[in-house]
Coordinates of C-alpha atoms in Angstrom, one line a residue:
X1 CA 0.1 0.3 0.0
X2 CA 1.4 3.7 -0.9
X3 CA 1.1 7.0 0.8
X4 CA 2.2 9.8 -0.8
X5 CA 2.9 12.4 1.6
X6 CA 3.4 16.0 -1.0
X7 CA 6.1 17.8 2.0
X8 CA 5.6 21.4 0.6
X9 CA 4.1 23.2 -2.1
X10 CA 6.2 26.0 -4.3
X11 CA 9.5 27.8 -4.2
X12 CA 7.4 31.1 -3.5
X13 CA 5.6 30.1 -0.1
X14 CA 8.6 28.1 1.2
X15 CA 11.9 29.1 -0.2
X16 CA 14.4 29.7 2.6
X17 CA 17.2 32.7 2.0
X18 CA 19.7 29.9 2.2
X19 CA 18.2 28.7 -1.0
X20 CA 20.1 31.1 -3.4
X21 CA 22.5 29.0 -5.8
X22 CA 20.4 25.7 -4.6
X23 CA 21.6 22.7 -6.9
X24 CA 20.5 22.2 -9.9
X25 CA 18.5 19.4 -10.2
X26 CA 17.1 16.9 -13.2
X27 CA 13.9 17.8 -13.6
X28 CA 10.8 15.7 -12.6
X29 CA 9.3 15.1 -9.3
X30 CA 11.9 14.5 -6.1
X31 CA 10.9 11.2 -4.1
X32 CA 11.9 9.6 -1.3
X33 CA 11.3 5.9 -0.4
X34 CA 11.0 4.7 2.5
X35 CA 10.7 0.8 3.5
X36 CA 8.7 1.8 6.9
X37 CA 4.5 2.5 7.4
X38 CA 4.4 6.8 7.8
X39 CA 5.7 7.3 11.4
X40 CA 8.0 4.7 12.5
X41 CA 11.9 6.3 13.4
X42 CA 12.5 5.8 9.3
X43 CA 10.2 7.7 8.1
X44 CA 10.2 10.6 10.5
X45 CA 13.6 11.5 9.5
X46 CA 13.1 11.7 5.8
X47 CA 10.5 14.3 6.2
X48 CA 12.3 16.5 8.6
X49 CA 15.0 15.9 5.7
X50 CA 13.0 15.8 2.6
X51 CA 11.1 18.9 4.4
X52 CA 13.9 20.8 4.4
X53 CA 15.1 19.8 1.3
X54 CA 12.4 21.2 0.0
X55 CA 12.7 24.6 1.0
X56 CA 16.3 24.5 -0.3
X57 CA 15.1 23.3 -3.4
X58 CA 12.1 25.7 -4.1
X59 CA 10.4 22.1 -5.2
X60 CA 8.3 19.4 -4.2
X61 CA 9.7 16.8 -2.3
X62 CA 7.4 13.1 -2.5
X63 CA 7.4 10.6 1.2
X64 CA 6.8 7.6 -1.2
X65 CA 6.0 4.4 1.9
X66 CA 6.8 1.0 0.8
X67 CA 6.6 -0.8 4.1
X68 CA 7.2 -4.2 4.2
X69 CA 9.9 -7.0 4.9
X70 CA 11.6 -4.6 7.5
X71 CA 12.4 -2.2 4.5
X72 CA 13.3 -4.5 2.0
X73 CA 10.8 -4.2 0.4
X74 CA 11.0 -0.9 -0.6
X75 CA 14.7 -0.9 -1.3
X76 CA 14.7 -4.3 -3.7
X77 CA 12.1 -1.9 -5.6
X78 CA 14.4 0.6 -5.7
X79 CA 17.3 -1.8 -6.8
X80 CA 15.0 -3.3 -9.4
X81 CA 13.4 -0.3 -10.7
X82 CA 15.4 1.9 -13.7
X83 CA 14.4 5.4 -13.3
X84 CA 14.0 8.2 -16.2
X85 CA 12.7 11.1 -14.9
X86 CA 13.2 12.8 -11.6
X87 CA 15.2 12.2 -8.7
X88 CA 14.7 8.6 -6.6
X89 CA 16.3 8.6 -3.4
X90 CA 16.0 5.5 -0.9
X91 CA 16.4 6.2 2.5
X92 CA 18.7 2.9 3.5
X93 CA 18.7 1.6 6.7
X94 CA 20.8 -1.0 8.3
X95 CA 18.5 -3.2 8.5
X96 CA 18.0 -3.2 4.5
X97 CA 21.4 -3.0 3.6
X98 CA 23.6 -4.5 6.7
X99 CA 21.8 -6.9 8.4
X100 CA 19.1 -8.6 6.4
X101 CA 20.7 -9.2 3.4
X102 CA 22.5 -11.8 4.9
X103 CA 19.2 -13.5 6.5
X104 CA 16.8 -13.7 4.3
X105 CA 17.4 -15.8 0.9
X106 CA 14.2 -13.9 -0.7
X107 CA 16.8 -11.0 -1.3
X108 CA 18.4 -10.0 -4.9
X109 CA 19.8 -7.3 -4.1
X110 CA 23.2 -6.4 -3.4
X111 CA 23.3 -3.3 -1.3
X112 CA 26.9 -2.0 -1.7
X113 CA 26.6 -2.8 -5.7
X114 CA 22.4 -1.8 -6.5
X115 CA 22.9 2.0 -4.6
X116 CA 24.7 5.1 -5.1
X117 CA 25.6 6.1 -1.6
X118 CA 24.6 9.7 -1.1
X119 CA 24.4 10.8 2.9
X120 CA 24.5 9.2 5.9
X121 CA 21.5 10.7 7.7
X122 CA 22.5 9.8 11.5
X123 CA 22.9 7.2 13.8
X124 CA 20.6 6.4 17.1
X125 CA 21.6 4.0 20.0
X126 CA 19.2 0.8 21.7
X127 CA 18.6 0.6 24.8
X128 CA 18.3 -2.4 26.8
X129 CA 15.3 -2.0 29.1
X130 CA 12.7 -4.1 30.7
X131 CA 9.7 -3.4 32.8
X132 CA 9.9 -0.7 34.9
X133 CA 9.5 -3.5 38.2
X134 CA 12.8 -5.6 36.8
X135 CA 14.9 -5.5 39.7
X136 CA 17.5 -5.8 37.5
X137 CA 20.2 -2.5 37.6
X138 CA 23.1 -3.2 35.0
X139 CA 23.6 -5.0 31.9
X140 CA 25.6 -7.4 34.2
X141 CA 23.3 -8.0 36.5
X142 CA 20.5 -9.5 33.0
X143 CA 24.0 -11.9 32.3
X144 CA 23.7 -13.4 35.8
X145 CA 19.9 -13.7 35.7
X146 CA 20.8 -15.3 31.8
X147 CA 23.4 -18.0 33.8
X148 CA 21.2 -18.9 36.6
X149 CA 18.0 -19.7 34.4
X150 CA 19.7 -20.6 31.0
X151 CA 17.3 -20.4 27.9
X152 CA 14.2 -19.0 30.4
X153 CA 15.0 -15.2 30.2
X154 CA 13.0 -13.6 26.8
X155 CA 14.2 -10.7 24.4
X156 CA 12.1 -9.3 22.5
X157 CA 12.3 -7.5 18.8
X158 CA 10.6 -6.0 16.6
X159 CA 11.0 -9.4 14.3
X160 CA 13.2 -11.4 13.2
X161 CA 16.1 -10.5 11.5
X162 CA 16.0 -6.3 13.2
X163 CA 18.3 -5.0 14.9
X164 CA 17.0 -5.6 18.1
X165 CA 17.4 -9.3 17.4
X166 CA 20.9 -9.8 16.5
X167 CA 21.6 -7.2 19.7
X168 CA 20.9 -10.0 21.5
X169 CA 22.3 -11.7 19.7
X170 CA 26.1 -10.5 20.4
X171 CA 24.6 -10.0 23.9
X172 CA 24.6 -13.4 24.1
X173 CA 28.0 -14.2 22.7
X174 CA 29.4 -11.3 24.5
X175 CA 28.1 -12.4 27.4
X176 CA 28.4 -16.2 27.0
X177 CA 24.8 -17.2 27.9
X178 CA 21.4 -18.7 26.3
X179 CA 18.2 -16.9 26.3
X180 CA 15.1 -16.8 24.3
X181 CA 14.5 -14.8 21.7
X182 CA 10.9 -13.3 20.6
X183 CA 10.1 -11.3 17.3
X184 CA 7.2 -9.5 17.1
X185 CA 5.6 -7.3 13.9
X186 CA 6.5 -4.2 15.6
X187 CA 8.3 -2.0 18.2
X188 CA 4.8 -1.2 19.2
X189 CA 3.3 -4.4 20.3
X190 CA 6.8 -5.9 21.5
X191 CA 6.4 -3.1 24.1
X192 CA 2.9 -3.7 25.5
X193 CA 4.5 -7.2 26.6
X194 CA 7.2 -6.1 27.9
X195 CA 5.5 -3.9 30.3
X196 CA 2.8 -6.6 31.0
X197 CA 5.2 -8.7 32.1
X198 CA 5.0 -11.1 28.9
X199 CA 8.4 -11.2 27.4
X200 CA 11.4 -9.5 30.4
X201 CA 13.5 -7.6 28.2
X202 CA 14.7 -5.9 24.9
X203 CA 17.1 -3.8 22.7
X204 CA 14.8 -1.2 21.3
X205 CA 15.2 1.8 19.3
X206 CA 16.4 4.7 21.5
X207 CA 13.9 6.7 19.1
X208 CA 10.8 3.7 20.1
X209 CA 11.4 3.3 23.6
X210 CA 12.8 6.9 25.2
X211 CA 8.4 7.6 25.5
X212 CA 8.0 4.8 27.7
X213 CA 11.5 5.5 29.4
X214 CA 11.1 8.6 29.9
X215 CA 7.6 8.3 31.1
X216 CA 8.5 5.3 33.6
X217 CA 6.4 2.5 32.4
X218 CA 10.0 1.1 31.3
X219 CA 13.4 1.2 32.8
X220 CA 16.3 2.0 30.9
X221 CA 19.2 -0.2 31.5
X222 CA 21.8 0.5 29.2
X223 CA 22.5 2.2 26.1
X224 CA 24.5 0.3 22.8
X225 CA 26.5 2.7 20.9
X226 CA 30.3 3.6 22.5
X227 CA 29.8 7.6 23.5
X228 CA 26.2 8.6 25.5
X229 CA 23.4 9.5 23.3
X230 CA 23.4 13.7 24.4
X231 CA 19.1 12.5 24.9
X232 CA 20.0 10.0 27.8
X233 CA 23.4 11.3 29.3
X234 CA 23.2 9.3 32.3
X235 CA 22.5 5.9 31.3
X236 CA 26.0 4.2 31.1
X237 CA 27.1 2.4 27.6
X238 CA 27.3 -1.4 27.9
X239 CA 31.3 -0.9 26.9
X240 CA 31.0 1.6 30.2
X241 CA 30.1 -2.1 32.0
X242 CA 32.8 -4.5 31.0
X243 CA 31.2 -4.8 26.9
X244 CA 34.1 -3.8 25.9
X245 CA 33.3 -2.4 21.9
X246 CA 29.6 -3.3 22.0
X247 CA 28.5 -1.1 19.9
X248 CA 24.7 -2.1 17.8
X249 CA 22.9 1.3 15.8
X250 CA 19.9 1.5 14.1
X251 CA 21.6 4.1 11.1
X252 CA 19.5 6.3 8.4
X253 CA 21.4 7.7 5.2
X254 CA 20.4 8.5 1.7
X255 CA 21.4 6.2 -1.5
X256 CA 20.5 6.6 -4.9
X257 CA 19.9 4.3 -7.9
X258 CA 23.0 2.8 -9.2
X259 CA 23.5 4.8 -11.9
X260 CA 23.0 8.6 -10.6
X261 CA 25.9 10.7 -11.4
X262 CA 28.8 11.6 -9.2
X263 CA 28.3 14.7 -9.4
X264 CA 24.6 14.0 -9.2
X265 CA 25.8 11.9 -6.2
X266 CA 28.1 15.3 -4.7
X267 CA 25.2 17.8 -4.9
X268 CA 22.8 16.2 -3.1
X269 CA 25.5 15.3 -0.4
X270 CA 25.6 18.8 0.2
X271 CA 22.7 20.6 0.6
X272 CA 21.7 17.0 3.2
X273 CA 24.5 18.3 5.0
X274 CA 23.5 21.5 5.0
X275 CA 20.5 20.5 6.0
X276 CA 21.5 18.6 8.1
X277 CA 23.3 21.6 9.9
X278 CA 20.3 23.8 10.9
X279 CA 19.7 24.7 14.0
X280 CA 15.7 23.2 13.7
X281 CA 16.8 20.0 12.6
X282 CA 19.7 19.8 14.8
X283 CA 18.0 19.7 17.8
X284 CA 14.6 17.3 16.2
X285 CA 17.6 14.8 16.0
X286 CA 18.6 15.4 18.9
X287 CA 15.0 14.5 21.0
X288 CA 15.2 11.3 18.8
X289 CA 18.6 10.4 19.9
X290 CA 20.4 11.3 16.1
X291 CA 23.9 12.0 15.6
X292 CA 25.9 11.5 13.6
X293 CA 24.6 12.9 10.6
X294 CA 26.7 14.5 7.8
X295 CA 29.6 14.0 6.3
X296 CA 31.5 12.9 2.3
X297 CA 29.8 11.0 -0.4
X298 CA 32.9 8.7 0.0
X299 CA 32.8 8.5 3.9
X300 CA 29.3 7.2 3.6
X301 CA 30.2 4.5 1.2
X302 CA 32.7 3.6 3.4
X303 CA 30.5 3.1 6.7
X304 CA 28.0 0.8 5.2
X305 CA 30.6 -1.8 3.8
X306 CA 32.0 -1.8 7.0
X307 CA 28.6 -2.3 8.5
X308 CA 27.9 -5.3 5.9
X309 CA 30.9 -6.9 6.5
X310 CA 30.3 -6.9 11.0
X311 CA 26.4 -7.6 10.6
X312 CA 27.5 -10.6 8.3
X313 CA 29.9 -12.1 10.9
X314 CA 27.5 -11.5 13.4
X315 CA 24.5 -13.6 11.4
X316 CA 27.2 -15.9 10.9
X317 CA 28.6 -16.6 14.6
X318 CA 25.2 -16.6 16.4
X319 CA 23.4 -18.9 13.2
X320 CA 20.9 -16.2 12.9
X321 CA 18.9 -17.5 10.3
X322 CA 14.3 -16.8 8.6
X323 CA 13.1 -18.9 11.4
X324 CA 14.8 -17.1 13.9

């Protein structure tokens, strides 16, 4: 099911002062494809960036949602389609470009060859969360619970092959414990069961977990990037609590069709960097825990290659399959 959202209407109504001298783009509609339903983190970030690009470029930017298969449906469509007009962009995600291709046999696209890297939008940590009344106050205590009840402590995720799933697998390997993976169709239903005590833990995304943690319905134990996020400066990282080098994030970036010219990719990269530097965008992203966006085309390409290798090793070592 498609949903199109026209962000901006005309250059006269929305052009910002810094739009003068904006990039000359190919004629036609500008689209950003998103592999998740409206309202999720990837969709929200695409709309924030798209709205600002529409002001910079003085033309409409369309966000088109193609949800399914944890983003792979949209990525597959984008990789197979030969676009003949306009500017077509895809919001790449750690699931679509680093994890899922290692797990699902149905995925035929090559995340490193079938897309043109453009720009890193940012990365968000995950938070190890539990119900508010759980007694565990540190990740070491969670590991000890798993040791005392091997194969009985459950970790929920937004689906098989999701970052939450792989983060739990990494935890199992690092702590040398066994736990149960319980997949859901998204963070929403998973959080309901977590709060209700049907499952024990989840490495949920900071974007999805923040409201529940700050409202006291879930307890946040630890965050998963090497540096603490600005939105949770008091919450320790896995690395700080003894899991050295434990670094898990959901990241987001913009890619184009594989035949996009490098000159166009460089021009769009420069404009996205302008957008990401805007104080309003910085403030909104900080609220979601989104950091480390921007940089060059080549930096983003190298980052995606490193992430693809990293998660491939995790999938193989943890023996993650389509069945979970």
